[in-house]
mmCIF file of C-alpha atoms in Angstrom:
data_model
loop_
_atom_site.group_PDB
_atom_site.id
_atom_site.type_symbol
_atom_site.label_atom_id
_atom_site.label_comp_id
_atom_site.label_asym_id
_atom_site.label_seq_id
_atom_site.Cartn_x
_atom_site.Cartn_y
_atom_site.Cartn_z
ATOM 1 C CA UNK L 1 -2.693 -45.426 -27.598
ATOM 2 C CA UNK L 2 -0.778 -45.585 -30.882
ATOM 3 C CA UNK L 3 -3.983 -44.751 -32.795
ATOM 4 C CA UNK L 4 -4.469 -41.715 -30.562
ATOM 5 C CA UNK L 5 -0.925 -40.545 -31.280
ATOM 6 C CA UNK L 6 -1.490 -40.957 -35.021
ATOM 7 C CA UNK L 7 -4.724 -38.980 -34.799
ATOM 8 C CA UNK L 8 -3.009 -36.184 -32.875
ATOM 9 C CA UNK L 9 -0.200 -36.142 -35.445
ATOM 10 C CA UNK L 10 -2.706 -35.820 -38.285
ATOM 11 C CA UNK L 11 -4.479 -32.981 -36.462
ATOM 12 C CA UNK L 12 -1.196 -31.134 -36.024
ATOM 13 C CA UNK L 13 -0.186 -31.656 -39.645
ATOM 14 C CA UNK L 14 -3.653 -30.975 -41.009
ATOM 15 C CA UNK L 15 -3.302 -27.182 -41.456
ATOM 16 C CA UNK L 16 0.090 -27.643 -43.101
ATOM 17 C CA UNK L 17 -1.264 -30.227 -45.551
ATOM 18 C CA UNK L 18 -4.278 -28.058 -46.373
ATOM 19 C CA UNK L 19 -2.009 -25.064 -46.984
ATOM 20 C CA UNK L 20 0.189 -27.137 -49.294
ATOM 21 C CA UNK L 21 -2.827 -28.370 -51.275
ATOM 22 C CA UNK L 22 -4.169 -24.813 -51.569
ATOM 23 C CA UNK L 23 -0.835 -23.473 -52.812
ATOM 24 C CA UNK L 24 -0.585 -26.274 -55.371
ATOM 25 C CA UNK L 25 -4.076 -25.462 -56.701
ATOM 26 C CA UNK L 26 -3.601 -21.690 -57.041
ATOM 27 C CA UNK L 27 -2.015 -21.695 -60.548
ATOM 28 C CA UNK L 28 -5.272 -23.130 -61.913
ATOM 29 C CA UNK L 29 -7.263 -20.115 -60.700
ATOM 30 C CA UNK L 30 -4.936 -17.071 -60.531
ATOM 31 C CA UNK L 31 -3.697 -14.923 -63.384
ATOM 32 C CA UNK L 32 -0.069 -14.067 -64.129
ATOM 33 C CA UNK L 33 0.004 -10.949 -61.925
ATOM 34 C CA UNK L 34 -0.886 -12.815 -58.736
ATOM 35 C CA UNK L 35 1.434 -15.681 -59.611
ATOM 36 C CA UNK L 36 4.306 -13.211 -60.025
ATOM 37 C CA UNK L 37 3.547 -11.762 -56.590
ATOM 38 C CA UNK L 38 3.646 -15.283 -55.178
ATOM 39 C CA UNK L 39 6.934 -16.047 -56.923
ATOM 40 C CA UNK L 40 8.619 -12.897 -55.670
ATOM 41 C CA UNK L 41 7.244 -13.562 -52.172
ATOM 42 C CA UNK L 42 8.581 -17.132 -52.142
ATOM 43 C CA UNK L 43 12.016 -15.972 -53.263
ATOM 44 C CA UNK L 44 11.989 -13.243 -50.614
ATOM 45 C CA UNK L 45 10.863 -15.741 -47.972
ATOM 46 C CA UNK L 46 13.818 -18.024 -48.734
ATOM 47 C CA UNK L 47 16.249 -15.143 -48.284
ATOM 48 C CA UNK L 48 14.431 -13.862 -45.200
ATOM 49 C CA UNK L 49 14.613 -17.280 -43.530
ATOM 50 C CA UNK L 50 18.389 -17.230 -44.033
ATOM 51 C CA UNK L 51 18.717 -13.746 -42.581
ATOM 52 C CA UNK L 52 16.445 -14.763 -39.718
ATOM 53 C CA UNK L 53 18.823 -17.599 -38.840
ATOM 54 C CA UNK L 54 21.742 -15.170 -38.850
ATOM 55 C CA UNK L 55 20.246 -12.115 -37.151
ATOM 56 C CA UNK L 56 17.271 -13.501 -35.253
ATOM 57 C CA UNK L 57 18.732 -16.766 -33.966
ATOM 58 C CA UNK L 58 22.485 -16.140 -33.917
ATOM 59 C CA UNK L 59 22.166 -12.427 -33.077
ATOM 60 C CA UNK L 60 24.507 -11.206 -35.846
ATOM 61 C CA UNK L 61 23.496 -7.979 -37.555
ATOM 62 C CA UNK L 62 23.962 -8.103 -41.328
ATOM 63 C CA UNK L 63 23.319 -5.350 -43.854
ATOM 64 C CA UNK L 64 24.973 -7.243 -46.699
ATOM 65 C CA UNK L 65 22.222 -9.700 -47.617
ATOM 66 C CA UNK L 66 21.762 -8.059 -51.020
ATOM 67 C CA UNK L 67 25.380 -8.912 -51.875
ATOM 68 C CA UNK L 68 24.814 -12.660 -51.428
ATOM 69 C CA UNK L 69 21.542 -12.477 -53.358
ATOM 70 C CA UNK L 70 23.518 -10.895 -56.212
ATOM 71 C CA UNK L 71 26.163 -13.624 -56.018
ATOM 72 C CA UNK L 72 23.481 -16.293 -56.414
ATOM 73 C CA UNK L 73 21.648 -14.508 -59.229
ATOM 74 C CA UNK L 74 24.665 -13.466 -61.280
ATOM 75 C CA UNK L 75 26.449 -16.726 -60.512
ATOM 76 C CA UNK L 76 23.608 -18.670 -62.122
ATOM 77 C CA UNK L 77 23.406 -16.305 -65.104
ATOM 78 C CA UNK L 78 27.128 -16.500 -65.810
ATOM 79 C CA UNK L 79 27.531 -20.232 -65.217
ATOM 80 C CA UNK L 80 24.555 -21.160 -67.420
ATOM 81 C CA UNK L 81 24.828 -18.451 -70.073
ATOM 82 C CA UNK L 82 27.005 -17.052 -72.792
ATOM 83 C CA UNK L 83 29.526 -15.560 -72.218
ATOM 84 C CA UNK L 84 30.279 -18.068 -69.536
ATOM 85 C CA UNK L 85 30.934 -21.790 -69.148
ATOM 86 C CA UNK L 86 27.483 -22.643 -70.516
ATOM 87 C CA UNK L 87 26.853 -25.361 -67.929
ATOM 88 C CA UNK L 88 23.527 -27.206 -67.690
ATOM 89 C CA UNK L 89 21.125 -24.836 -65.910
ATOM 90 C CA UNK L 90 20.370 -27.227 -63.039
ATOM 91 C CA UNK L 91 24.082 -27.672 -62.321
ATOM 92 C CA UNK L 92 24.598 -23.920 -62.667
ATOM 93 C CA UNK L 93 21.860 -23.275 -60.065
ATOM 94 C CA UNK L 94 23.476 -25.644 -57.549
ATOM 95 C CA UNK L 95 26.913 -24.155 -58.151
ATOM 96 C CA UNK L 96 25.511 -20.628 -57.761
ATOM 97 C CA UNK L 97 24.162 -21.530 -54.302
ATOM 98 C CA UNK L 98 27.528 -23.039 -53.375
ATOM 99 C CA UNK L 99 29.268 -19.933 -54.734
ATOM 100 C CA UNK L 100 27.166 -17.734 -52.439
ATOM 101 C CA UNK L 101 28.082 -20.018 -49.541
ATOM 102 C CA UNK L 102 31.763 -19.743 -50.500
ATOM 103 C CA UNK L 103 31.457 -15.947 -50.514
ATOM 104 C CA UNK L 104 29.963 -16.156 -47.030
ATOM 105 C CA UNK L 105 32.790 -18.471 -46.009
ATOM 106 C CA UNK L 106 35.392 -15.947 -47.201
ATOM 107 C CA UNK L 107 33.711 -13.301 -45.055
ATOM 108 C CA UNK L 108 33.118 -15.620 -42.087
ATOM 109 C CA UNK L 109 36.473 -14.864 -40.361
ATOM 110 C CA UNK L 110 35.263 -11.278 -40.036
ATOM 111 C CA UNK L 111 31.879 -12.492 -38.763
ATOM 112 C CA UNK L 112 33.651 -14.707 -36.227
ATOM 113 C CA UNK L 113 35.593 -11.796 -34.705
ATOM 114 C CA UNK L 114 33.253 -8.801 -35.085
ATOM 115 C CA UNK L 115 29.734 -8.439 -33.722
ATOM 116 C CA UNK L 116 26.983 -5.907 -33.240
ATOM 117 C CA UNK L 117 27.018 -2.634 -35.108
ATOM 118 C CA UNK L 118 30.602 -3.253 -36.219
ATOM 119 C CA UNK L 119 29.556 -6.381 -38.083
ATOM 120 C CA UNK L 120 26.693 -4.424 -39.634
ATOM 121 C CA UNK L 121 29.098 -1.782 -40.944
ATOM 122 C CA UNK L 122 31.461 -4.476 -42.244
ATOM 123 C CA UNK L 123 28.645 -6.205 -44.160
ATOM 124 C CA UNK L 124 27.488 -2.825 -45.447
ATOM 125 C CA UNK L 125 30.830 -2.528 -47.231
ATOM 126 C CA UNK L 126 29.993 -5.730 -49.127
ATOM 127 C CA UNK L 127 26.953 -4.093 -50.718
ATOM 128 C CA UNK L 128 28.902 -1.101 -52.043
ATOM 129 C CA UNK L 129 31.798 -3.280 -53.179
ATOM 130 C CA UNK L 130 29.477 -5.741 -54.896
ATOM 131 C CA UNK L 131 27.528 -2.983 -56.649
ATOM 132 C CA UNK L 132 30.773 -1.512 -57.997
ATOM 133 C CA UNK L 133 31.880 -4.913 -59.308
ATOM 134 C CA UNK L 134 28.507 -5.510 -60.957
ATOM 135 C CA UNK L 135 28.755 -2.206 -62.796
ATOM 136 C CA UNK L 136 32.366 -2.585 -63.938
ATOM 137 C CA UNK L 137 32.727 -6.318 -64.725
ATOM 138 C CA UNK L 138 30.915 -6.041 -68.057
ATOM 139 C CA UNK L 139 32.109 -9.364 -69.425
ATOM 140 C CA UNK L 140 30.495 -11.247 -66.530
ATOM 141 C CA UNK L 141 27.588 -9.088 -65.372
ATOM 142 C CA UNK L 142 26.688 -7.114 -68.483
ATOM 143 C CA UNK L 143 27.341 -3.811 -66.724
ATOM 144 C CA UNK L 144 24.575 -1.300 -66.078
ATOM 145 C CA UNK L 145 22.091 -3.008 -68.420
ATOM 146 C CA UNK L 146 22.543 -6.403 -66.802
ATOM 147 C CA UNK L 147 22.033 -9.768 -68.475
ATOM 148 C CA UNK L 148 19.131 -11.916 -69.547
ATOM 149 C CA UNK L 149 18.591 -15.084 -67.514
ATOM 150 C CA UNK L 150 18.807 -18.518 -69.172
ATOM 151 C CA UNK L 151 15.704 -20.622 -68.414
ATOM 152 C CA UNK L 152 16.069 -23.532 -66.034
ATOM 153 C CA UNK L 153 15.782 -27.038 -67.464
ATOM 154 C CA UNK L 154 15.326 -30.270 -65.520
ATOM 155 C CA UNK L 155 15.208 -33.575 -67.376
ATOM 156 C CA UNK L 156 14.149 -31.915 -70.602
ATOM 157 C CA UNK L 157 11.389 -29.877 -68.891
ATOM 158 C CA UNK L 158 11.825 -26.117 -69.337
ATOM 159 C CA UNK L 159 10.583 -23.633 -66.728
ATOM 160 C CA UNK L 160 9.706 -21.074 -69.401
ATOM 161 C CA UNK L 161 7.374 -20.592 -72.346
ATOM 162 C CA UNK L 162 7.719 -23.510 -74.742
ATOM 163 C CA UNK L 163 6.468 -24.566 -78.128
ATOM 164 C CA UNK L 164 4.168 -26.488 -78.142
ATOM 165 C CA UNK L 165 2.438 -24.993 -75.093
ATOM 166 C CA UNK L 166 1.847 -27.151 -72.034
ATOM 167 C CA UNK L 167 -1.795 -27.475 -70.954
ATOM 168 C CA UNK L 168 -2.870 -29.088 -67.667
ATOM 169 C CA UNK L 169 -6.597 -29.695 -67.037
ATOM 170 C CA UNK L 170 -7.422 -27.124 -69.676
ATOM 171 C CA UNK L 171 -5.191 -24.440 -68.145
ATOM 172 C CA UNK L 172 -2.179 -23.288 -70.228
ATOM 173 C CA UNK L 173 0.991 -23.522 -68.181
ATOM 174 C CA UNK L 174 3.377 -20.707 -69.054
ATOM 175 C CA UNK L 175 6.538 -19.634 -67.281
ATOM 176 C CA UNK L 176 4.752 -18.261 -64.184
ATOM 177 C CA UNK L 177 2.791 -21.468 -63.606
ATOM 178 C CA UNK L 178 5.874 -23.637 -64.065
ATOM 179 C CA UNK L 179 8.085 -21.460 -61.887
ATOM 180 C CA UNK L 180 5.360 -21.439 -59.225
ATOM 181 C CA UNK L 181 5.871 -25.146 -58.532
ATOM 182 C CA UNK L 182 9.639 -24.763 -58.640
ATOM 183 C CA UNK L 183 9.370 -21.950 -56.097
ATOM 184 C CA UNK L 184 7.101 -24.083 -53.902
ATOM 185 C CA UNK L 185 9.595 -26.943 -53.959
ATOM 186 C CA UNK L 186 12.538 -24.683 -53.097
ATOM 187 C CA UNK L 187 10.568 -22.962 -50.347
ATOM 188 C CA UNK L 188 9.519 -26.331 -48.885
ATOM 189 C CA UNK L 189 13.182 -27.398 -48.748
ATOM 190 C CA UNK L 190 14.061 -24.104 -47.075
ATOM 191 C CA UNK L 191 11.207 -24.396 -44.563
ATOM 192 C CA UNK L 192 11.995 -27.925 -43.384
ATOM 193 C CA UNK L 193 15.785 -27.558 -43.329
ATOM 194 C CA UNK L 194 15.596 -24.286 -41.402
ATOM 195 C CA UNK L 195 13.126 -25.691 -38.868
ATOM 196 C CA UNK L 196 15.333 -28.750 -38.478
ATOM 197 C CA UNK L 197 18.333 -26.516 -37.778
ATOM 198 C CA UNK L 198 16.411 -24.453 -35.231
ATOM 199 C CA UNK L 199 15.012 -27.460 -33.387
ATOM 200 C CA UNK L 200 18.282 -29.374 -33.357
ATOM 201 C CA UNK L 201 21.574 -28.870 -31.612
ATOM 202 C CA UNK L 202 22.774 -26.097 -33.981
ATOM 203 C CA UNK L 203 19.688 -24.015 -33.211
ATOM 204 C CA UNK L 204 20.160 -24.390 -29.451
ATOM 205 C CA UNK L 205 23.833 -23.496 -29.781
ATOM 206 C CA UNK L 206 23.059 -20.382 -31.851
ATOM 207 C CA UNK L 207 20.354 -19.297 -29.388
ATOM 208 C CA UNK L 208 22.803 -19.700 -26.494
ATOM 209 C CA UNK L 209 25.370 -17.759 -28.481
ATOM 210 C CA UNK L 210 22.885 -14.935 -29.033
ATOM 211 C CA UNK L 211 21.963 -14.726 -25.342
ATOM 212 C CA UNK L 212 25.493 -14.832 -23.934
ATOM 213 C CA UNK L 213 28.743 -15.783 -25.631
ATOM 214 C CA UNK L 214 30.397 -16.396 -22.267
ATOM 215 C CA UNK L 215 27.679 -18.788 -21.122
ATOM 216 C CA UNK L 216 27.674 -20.524 -24.508
ATOM 217 C CA UNK L 217 31.430 -20.998 -24.345
ATOM 218 C CA UNK L 218 31.148 -22.475 -20.855
ATOM 219 C CA UNK L 219 28.538 -24.939 -22.142
ATOM 220 C CA UNK L 220 30.969 -26.112 -24.815
ATOM 221 C CA UNK L 221 29.762 -24.115 -27.826
ATOM 222 C CA UNK L 222 32.544 -23.242 -30.271
ATOM 223 C CA UNK L 223 31.722 -19.543 -30.521
ATOM 224 C CA UNK L 224 33.797 -18.610 -33.585
ATOM 225 C CA UNK L 225 32.865 -21.803 -35.422
ATOM 226 C CA UNK L 226 29.124 -21.395 -34.960
ATOM 227 C CA UNK L 227 29.227 -17.705 -35.848
ATOM 228 C CA UNK L 228 31.038 -18.535 -39.089
ATOM 229 C CA UNK L 229 28.719 -21.452 -39.862
ATOM 230 C CA UNK L 230 25.648 -19.267 -39.366
ATOM 231 C CA UNK L 231 27.016 -16.754 -41.864
ATOM 232 C CA UNK L 232 27.750 -19.465 -44.454
ATOM 233 C CA UNK L 233 24.292 -21.063 -44.127
ATOM 234 C CA UNK L 234 22.587 -17.680 -44.335
ATOM 235 C CA UNK L 235 24.600 -16.856 -47.462
ATOM 236 C CA UNK L 236 23.534 -20.111 -49.120
ATOM 237 C CA UNK L 237 19.869 -19.384 -48.458
ATOM 238 C CA UNK L 238 20.420 -15.914 -49.945
ATOM 239 C CA UNK L 239 22.092 -17.468 -52.991
ATOM 240 C CA UNK L 240 19.117 -19.783 -53.503
ATOM 241 C CA UNK L 241 16.773 -16.798 -53.239
ATOM 242 C CA UNK L 242 18.901 -14.949 -55.795
ATOM 243 C CA UNK L 243 18.610 -17.834 -58.287
ATOM 244 C CA UNK L 244 14.819 -17.926 -57.939
ATOM 245 C CA UNK L 245 14.604 -14.132 -58.254
ATOM 246 C CA UNK L 246 16.699 -14.215 -61.424
ATOM 247 C CA UNK L 247 14.454 -16.883 -62.965
ATOM 248 C CA UNK L 248 11.351 -14.883 -61.996
ATOM 249 C CA UNK L 249 12.613 -11.527 -63.308
ATOM 250 C CA UNK L 250 14.191 -13.083 -66.460
ATOM 251 C CA UNK L 251 16.773 -10.269 -66.372
ATOM 252 C CA UNK L 252 19.163 -9.147 -63.636
ATOM 253 C CA UNK L 253 20.437 -5.577 -63.270
ATOM 254 C CA UNK L 254 22.912 -4.219 -60.683
ATOM 255 C CA UNK L 255 20.614 -1.506 -59.314
ATOM 256 C CA UNK L 256 18.210 -4.072 -57.870
ATOM 257 C CA UNK L 257 20.860 -5.450 -55.484
ATOM 258 C CA UNK L 258 21.362 -2.230 -53.552
ATOM 259 C CA UNK L 259 21.341 -1.222 -49.896
ATOM 260 C CA UNK L 260 17.571 -0.729 -50.094
ATOM 261 C CA UNK L 261 17.162 -4.466 -50.738
ATOM 262 C CA UNK L 262 19.173 -5.311 -47.607
ATOM 263 C CA UNK L 263 17.021 -2.921 -45.575
ATOM 264 C CA UNK L 264 13.907 -4.589 -46.995
ATOM 265 C CA UNK L 265 15.119 -7.958 -45.734
ATOM 266 C CA UNK L 266 15.764 -6.550 -42.276
ATOM 267 C CA UNK L 267 12.226 -5.172 -42.320
ATOM 268 C CA UNK L 268 10.914 -8.638 -43.239
ATOM 269 C CA UNK L 269 12.421 -10.402 -40.245
ATOM 270 C CA UNK L 270 11.561 -7.607 -37.798
ATOM 271 C CA UNK L 271 7.921 -7.415 -38.901
ATOM 272 C CA UNK L 272 7.552 -11.196 -39.038
ATOM 273 C CA UNK L 273 9.414 -11.951 -35.817
ATOM 274 C CA UNK L 274 13.083 -12.578 -35.160
ATOM 275 C CA UNK L 275 14.198 -16.191 -34.961
ATOM 276 C CA UNK L 276 11.026 -17.641 -36.500
ATOM 277 C CA UNK L 277 10.758 -19.380 -39.877
ATOM 278 C CA UNK L 278 7.014 -18.730 -40.119
ATOM 279 C CA UNK L 279 7.506 -15.121 -39.022
ATOM 280 C CA UNK L 280 10.199 -14.507 -41.645
ATOM 281 C CA UNK L 281 7.849 -15.937 -44.267
ATOM 282 C CA UNK L 282 4.970 -13.697 -43.200
ATOM 283 C CA UNK L 283 7.210 -10.627 -43.146
ATOM 284 C CA UNK L 284 8.573 -11.462 -46.597
ATOM 285 C CA UNK L 285 5.078 -11.749 -48.071
ATOM 286 C CA UNK L 286 4.021 -8.442 -46.486
ATOM 287 C CA UNK L 287 7.063 -6.428 -47.600
ATOM 288 C CA UNK L 288 7.164 -7.961 -51.101
ATOM 289 C CA UNK L 289 3.473 -7.882 -51.964
ATOM 290 C CA UNK L 290 2.641 -4.430 -50.584
ATOM 291 C CA UNK L 291 4.430 -2.270 -53.218
ATOM 292 C CA UNK L 292 3.241 -4.502 -56.068
ATOM 293 C CA UNK L 293 -0.363 -4.271 -54.924
ATOM 294 C CA UNK L 294 -0.119 -0.516 -54.402
ATOM 295 C CA UNK L 295 1.322 -0.129 -57.906
ATOM 296 C CA UNK L 296 -1.571 -2.052 -59.449
ATOM 297 C CA UNK L 297 -4.277 -0.242 -57.494
ATOM 298 C CA UNK L 298 -2.614 3.192 -57.300
ATOM 299 C CA UNK L 299 -5.455 4.873 -59.190
ATOM 300 C CA UNK L 300 -7.902 3.726 -56.501
ATOM 301 C CA UNK L 301 -5.828 4.773 -53.466
ATOM 302 C CA UNK L 302 -5.914 8.256 -51.961
ATOM 303 C CA UNK L 303 -2.692 10.321 -51.900
ATOM 304 C CA UNK L 304 -0.901 7.792 -54.133
ATOM 305 C CA UNK L 305 0.069 8.704 -57.693
ATOM 306 C CA UNK L 306 0.023 6.213 -60.530
ATOM 307 C CA UNK L 307 3.510 5.279 -61.808
ATOM 308 C CA UNK L 308 4.824 7.783 -64.352
ATOM 309 C CA UNK L 309 2.183 10.427 -63.652
ATOM 310 C CA UNK L 310 4.778 12.988 -62.486
ATOM 311 C CA UNK L 311 2.268 15.073 -60.533
ATOM 312 C CA UNK L 312 4.484 15.346 -57.465
ATOM 313 C CA UNK L 313 2.437 12.950 -55.322
ATOM 314 C CA UNK L 314 3.845 9.966 -53.499
ATOM 315 C CA UNK L 315 4.512 7.007 -55.747
ATOM 316 C CA UNK L 316 3.302 3.510 -54.805
ATOM 317 C CA UNK L 317 6.795 2.238 -54.005
ATOM 318 C CA UNK L 318 7.540 5.174 -51.673
ATOM 319 C CA UNK L 319 4.094 4.860 -50.075
ATOM 320 C CA UNK L 320 4.692 1.157 -49.454
ATOM 321 C CA UNK L 321 8.023 1.926 -47.772
ATOM 322 C CA UNK L 322 6.317 4.471 -45.516
ATOM 323 C CA UNK L 323 3.685 1.924 -44.559
ATOM 324 C CA UNK L 324 5.996 -0.887 -43.628
ATOM 325 C CA UNK L 325 8.304 1.599 -41.917
ATOM 326 C CA UNK L 326 5.338 2.547 -39.753
ATOM 327 C CA UNK L 327 4.634 -1.171 -39.278
ATOM 328 C CA UNK L 328 8.179 -1.646 -37.950
ATOM 329 C CA UNK L 329 7.661 1.141 -35.394
ATOM 330 C CA UNK L 330 4.341 -0.332 -34.254
ATOM 331 C CA UNK L 331 5.820 -3.839 -34.025
ATOM 332 C CA UNK L 332 8.811 -2.664 -31.981
ATOM 333 C CA UNK L 333 6.583 -0.707 -29.583
ATOM 334 C CA UNK L 334 3.697 -3.107 -29.052
ATOM 335 C CA UNK L 335 4.745 -6.570 -30.333
ATOM 336 C CA UNK L 336 8.543 -7.025 -30.323
ATOM 337 C CA UNK L 337 8.138 -10.679 -31.332
ATOM 338 C CA UNK L 338 6.415 -9.658 -34.580
ATOM 339 C CA UNK L 339 3.521 -11.195 -36.459
ATOM 340 C CA UNK L 340 4.517 -14.690 -35.377
ATOM 341 C CA UNK L 341 4.258 -13.693 -31.722
ATOM 342 C CA UNK L 342 0.851 -12.088 -32.294
ATOM 343 C CA UNK L 343 -0.416 -15.249 -33.977
ATOM 344 C CA UNK L 344 0.975 -17.446 -31.199
ATOM 345 C CA UNK L 345 -0.728 -15.392 -28.490
ATOM 346 C CA UNK L 346 -4.006 -15.383 -30.435
ATOM 347 C CA UNK L 347 -3.908 -19.187 -30.682
ATOM 348 C CA UNK L 348 -3.178 -19.460 -26.964
ATOM 349 C CA UNK L 349 -6.162 -17.250 -26.102
ATOM 350 C CA UNK L 350 -8.469 -19.274 -28.337
ATOM 351 C CA UNK L 351 -7.188 -22.517 -26.840
ATOM 352 C CA UNK L 352 -7.806 -21.390 -23.249
ATOM 353 C CA UNK L 353 -11.028 -19.471 -23.852
ATOM 354 C CA UNK L 354 -13.796 -20.656 -21.508
ATOM 355 C CA UNK L 355 -16.739 -22.365 -23.192
ATOM 356 C CA UNK L 356 -19.713 -20.210 -24.135
ATOM 357 C CA UNK L 357 -22.686 -20.976 -21.873
ATOM 358 C CA UNK L 358 -26.281 -20.272 -22.728
ATOM 359 C CA UNK L 359 -29.230 -19.455 -20.446
ATOM 360 C CA UNK L 360 -29.930 -22.036 -17.730
ATOM 361 C CA UNK L 361 -32.377 -24.796 -18.503
ATOM 362 C CA UNK L 362 -35.410 -24.414 -16.194
ATOM 363 C CA UNK L 363 -35.887 -28.158 -15.990
ATOM 364 C CA UNK L 364 -32.269 -28.963 -15.233
ATOM 365 C CA UNK L 365 -31.134 -30.006 -11.789
ATOM 366 C CA UNK L 366 -28.901 -27.325 -10.258
ATOM 367 C CA UNK L 367 -25.280 -28.371 -9.893
ATOM 368 C CA UNK L 368 -23.713 -28.005 -6.470
ATOM 369 C CA UNK L 369 -20.059 -27.679 -5.741
ATOM 370 C CA UNK L 370 -18.411 -29.682 -2.939
ATOM 371 C CA UNK L 371 -18.132 -26.538 -0.833
ATOM 372 C CA UNK L 372 -21.868 -25.816 -1.191
ATOM 373 C CA UNK L 373 -22.716 -29.406 -0.304
ATOM 374 C CA UNK L 374 -20.505 -29.260 2.769
ATOM 375 C CA UNK L 375 -22.143 -26.026 3.949
ATOM 376 C CA UNK L 376 -25.623 -27.501 3.393
ATOM 377 C CA UNK L 377 -24.751 -30.573 5.448
ATOM 378 C CA UNK L 378 -23.238 -28.438 8.165
ATOM 379 C CA UNK L 379 -26.468 -26.443 8.710
ATOM 380 C CA UNK L 380 -28.778 -29.443 8.469
ATOM 381 C CA UNK L 381 -30.303 -30.114 11.930
#
């Protein structure tokens, strides 16, 4: 019996292990463009998982996710760079995540008392306030032109171009290849911690809180405490995503952390499926990769102008926003549980599909059901 359980466990973990092995092998076969798409998608997935916990599981609408991404990105740049304390980059990254969580904690009293569209408007104010601070605090943020990002170092290993170059199995490992494995590690931590939260007592409490605050309170859930905790945890995930984005971009500018970025993250969790870690990941990959792919292949797409052409046609970024806007409408109308729900229903249909039968064998003995046998015996003289 124990061997059967182990076999079933391996079968369940098999697809996950194969996916991990495939992702680890990709830097040996993909060029820098595809690795950058993967890096941006992993960073977006980390932030989308945090927003999914807040909006999908806890039911709190937030339009301020870009603010906490900016806190993580600029917090790392300032803590590890000059001007700034000049801390070791690894310590600066950890402190930047904690700083984003502290910013969420400062806002959590508002999140504990306000809900629905009112909370959305309150978080919207964070984006405009944060953008103003980023533009005016030149000594910290660099103003409109932003700041370059110090490379991350761990134990003497630099996640950037180095001299001499690092070569693994004949493949030169530059900054994209090195950051790819860092992004995989951070995403793996995000994936397992978020799934642990959802499957444990905090996840059940947040789901009860989303369905009915009155019922959750009767069951012993501390409503204000869990609402505040969800906001802090979501902010820390956003801060981690901001650090990875800063390392991937190598330069941070205020205009990136705008309201449009917050709307993009809402699109990610709606398209992928609210309250699902896998769904948030799928939505993040779709929303992040689509404009980058359309920019690269703009000259081969109809009705899409190449960047900088100025012929009045739709640019690839605008076309991508139209497409995933249409995807949101289709998802809301026909699959409210998003891509994750579609995949779950497809697996259920495949699992319960009747076996395919071929033509009857002429030499086979016909099978009789108990009812047929009973009727035959009943009419036998």
